[in-house]
Amino acid sequence: MATIYEVSKLAGVSLATVSRVINSNAPVREATRKKVEAAMAELGYRPNSVAQSLASSRSNSIGILVSELNGPFYGVLLSRIEAEFRAAGKHVIIAAGHSNESLERESIEFLRSRNCDALILHVEAVSDDYLIELSGKGCAFVLINRYVEELADRCITLNNHYGGYLATRHLLELGHRDIAYVSGPMWKHDAQERYNGHREALAEFHINVDPALVFEGDFQETGGEQALAHFLQQNLKFTALVCANDEMASGAITSAHDLKIKIPEQLSVIGFDNVNFAHYIYPKLTTIDYPIGDIGQMAARWVIKNVYQQPNTAIQEVFEPRVVQRDSTHACS
Amino acid sequence: MATIYEVSKLAGVSLATVSRVINSNAPVREATRKKVEAAMAELGYRPNSVAQSLASSRSNSIGILVSELNGPFYGVLLSRIEAEFRAAGKHVIIAAGHSNESLERESIEFLRSRNCDALILHVEAVSDDYLIELSGKGCAFVLINRYVEELADRCITLNNHYGGYLATRHLLELGHRDIAYVSGPMWKHDAQERYNGHREALAEFHINVDPALVFEGDFQETGGEQALAHFLQQNLKFTALVCANDEMASGAITSAHDLKIKIPEQLSVIGFDNVNFAHYIYPKLTTIDYPIGDIGQMAARWVIKNVYQQPNTAIQEVFEPRVVQRDSTHACS
DNA sequence: TTGTAGGCGTTATCAT
DNA sequence: ATGATAACGCCTACAA
């Protein structure tokens, strides 16, 4: 691979001049530029990005840490982030934290050791304190789907509380009064917030929360299956079911099919996230849209603005969810 | 951030010695090592991987190019690749080619300019010649799901032909004789191969291919919808439908629901890929399992073996598909 | 507008 | 076993 030195020799100019035409960060006479460009073309020269990084202390790489690499949710997140950075000539280094504290910490260290210019973090297990300390160390990062007061200016979040509220209100407006709720693991912030939103909606309609109608699931399909089985077993009366994410809604619906419970006629089900398989489910799932792609893009823009200092559109820190009505919910008969 | 130089000063040894304990690639007296390690700990030293790369001409990064970052298929691929490399202390740089030739080329150049030690490519649009030329340039890469004769030793593939054969044979064995086929875009190698497998199965049962019962879809849900509409419109008789991937199968099934066609009673449907939403579909989709995760892992191992020269298990170059029977296929009545 | 020269933090080749 | 010292390929004041 040709180096900048060979290019300068062939073009008959100095190292510095070649560097200038590469980065176009200083005036170069048109004729000189042409000569240099010709030389680069002839040698098939491509700058060595590693050397560039070392000299400029910028790696032009951004570390992304998400819980999982598979799953419909993270897929669109990654996709949008990559597209945004790609357009800016940056590249992304991706790691998975698997919602596990030590793995998340390791991954962050791993990414840092890779000299990323910035990190985009979707972490669930590490503590707020850890993150605050990290930011104290001068590590540039944005937090996705997590709000830490001390780090407010670097949090891009969904209003989960409002989403939970919307889901339940949707059912209430359809006339349902006996509404069961399958939450995610309560140690997860978003699960907590969505649940609180649910309670707020009930309160607004002067309905007491019946603890028997709340089940803590695992955000997986099995959670939905278990929840439905659990509620049915206790002979509880409920005409609608709120699931804190679409996976669990899918599980619940599958179970319902097996039990010959007609959806939505006998039971209305609403999910949360609007992942792309939501409409593969039969009947098509009514859910709360989580604009995760937009959030990812915004996180990327945050980095471009704050780390690469490029003039940029404004940063939107909180995104609002909305109801996507499909076929799995129905007026209470 | 502390440098190796500061560590050497604090430990009272030379630069070279510190480097030796970092890489443990040369003998260091136990006492010296302890001193150095203490110094590193005290300073919170972490090697600068960029400088390491420049000096050693190894970036410890592997470029991954896939068509899409979202979608169930690529998610598990990426996930397994990342896990394998992570365990080896390497990291992955990910880019998307969107099945578009110029984008794929650009992405490859992009990854190369990032000094990746190797590339794992899932490309569909670039030509065989381009890939052969690339390998001529001394670029180390593995090809996933694509077979190029001249590059045979760096291809990790699924036996798509056999998969197509299995899908159709499954239906034939259930007694179906009028089998419609929705292919993927025929310019894609795998679409072509799967279709050939389908024909082979028909031939084995002495059935002529009826061109009217073949529809070229787009590997998306819409393809399945269009195909079903197309076949129905022509009043063709068919009791079973082979879809060249699960997305199209999902589309076809959704349409069937809308048209009150009972599946599998009136129409058996089989997909291909066994993506993870295959069982979200109702009825649960019978399909051909594509062990994409295993293939990704094997590609990673190929790199670890051939590029990082680590003793390694054998490389399996071709993976075999198998039928996953669920609820969408049924004996012909 | 262009050139010179000193770093950036490591690795690796010599000596010792 | 350890220590100098020259690369590695590029950026960036500072000079000219």
GROMACS .gro file of C-alpha atoms (C1' of nucleotides) in nm, chain A residues 4 7-8 13-29 32-33 36-37 40 45 52, chain C residues 1-5, chain D residues 10-16:
model
   39
    4ILE     CA    1   0.168   0.962   0.175
    7VAL     CA    2   0.261   1.026  -0.320
    8SER     CA    3   0.454   1.339  -0.227
   13VAL     CA    4   0.554   1.823  -0.338
   14SER     CA    5   0.598   1.789   0.033
   15LEU     CA    6   0.433   1.555   0.274
   16ALA     CA    7   0.237   1.838   0.426
   17THR     CA    8   0.086   1.941   0.098
   18VAL     CA    9  -0.043   1.594   0.032
   19SER     CA   10  -0.191   1.589   0.377
   20ARG     CA   11  -0.362   1.916   0.299
   21VAL     CA   12  -0.527   1.791  -0.014
   22ILE     CA   13  -0.639   1.479   0.169
   23ASN     CA   14  -0.803   1.674   0.446
   24SER     CA   15  -0.875   1.990   0.250
   25ASN     CA   16  -0.827   2.186   0.567
   26ALA     CA   17  -0.585   2.442   0.429
   27PRO     CA   18  -0.553   2.631   0.102
   28VAL     CA   19  -0.378   2.449  -0.180
   29ARG     CA   20  -0.325   2.591  -0.525
   32THR     CA   21  -0.084   2.157  -0.702
   33ARG     CA   22  -0.398   1.978  -0.596
   36VAL     CA   23  -0.130   1.544  -0.603
   37GLU     CA   24  -0.461   1.392  -0.697
   40MET     CA   25  -0.275   0.947  -0.559
   45TYR     CA   26  -0.330   0.559  -0.261
   52GLN     CA   27  -0.448   0.921   1.087
  667DT     C1'   28   0.079   2.873  -0.071
  668DT     C1'   29   0.428   2.538   0.054
  669DG     C1'   30   0.799   2.299   0.321
  670DT     C1'   31   1.039   2.135   0.762
  671DA     C1'   32   1.038   1.879   1.158
  692DC     C1'   33   0.015   1.065   0.928
  693DC     C1'   34  -0.096   1.555   1.134
  694DT     C1'   35   0.027   2.013   1.254
  695DA     C1'   36   0.249   2.399   1.438
  696DC     C1'   37   0.603   2.685   1.278
  697DA     C1'   38   0.886   2.875   0.912
  698DA     C1'   39   0.968   3.038   0.479
   0.00000   0.00000   0.00000
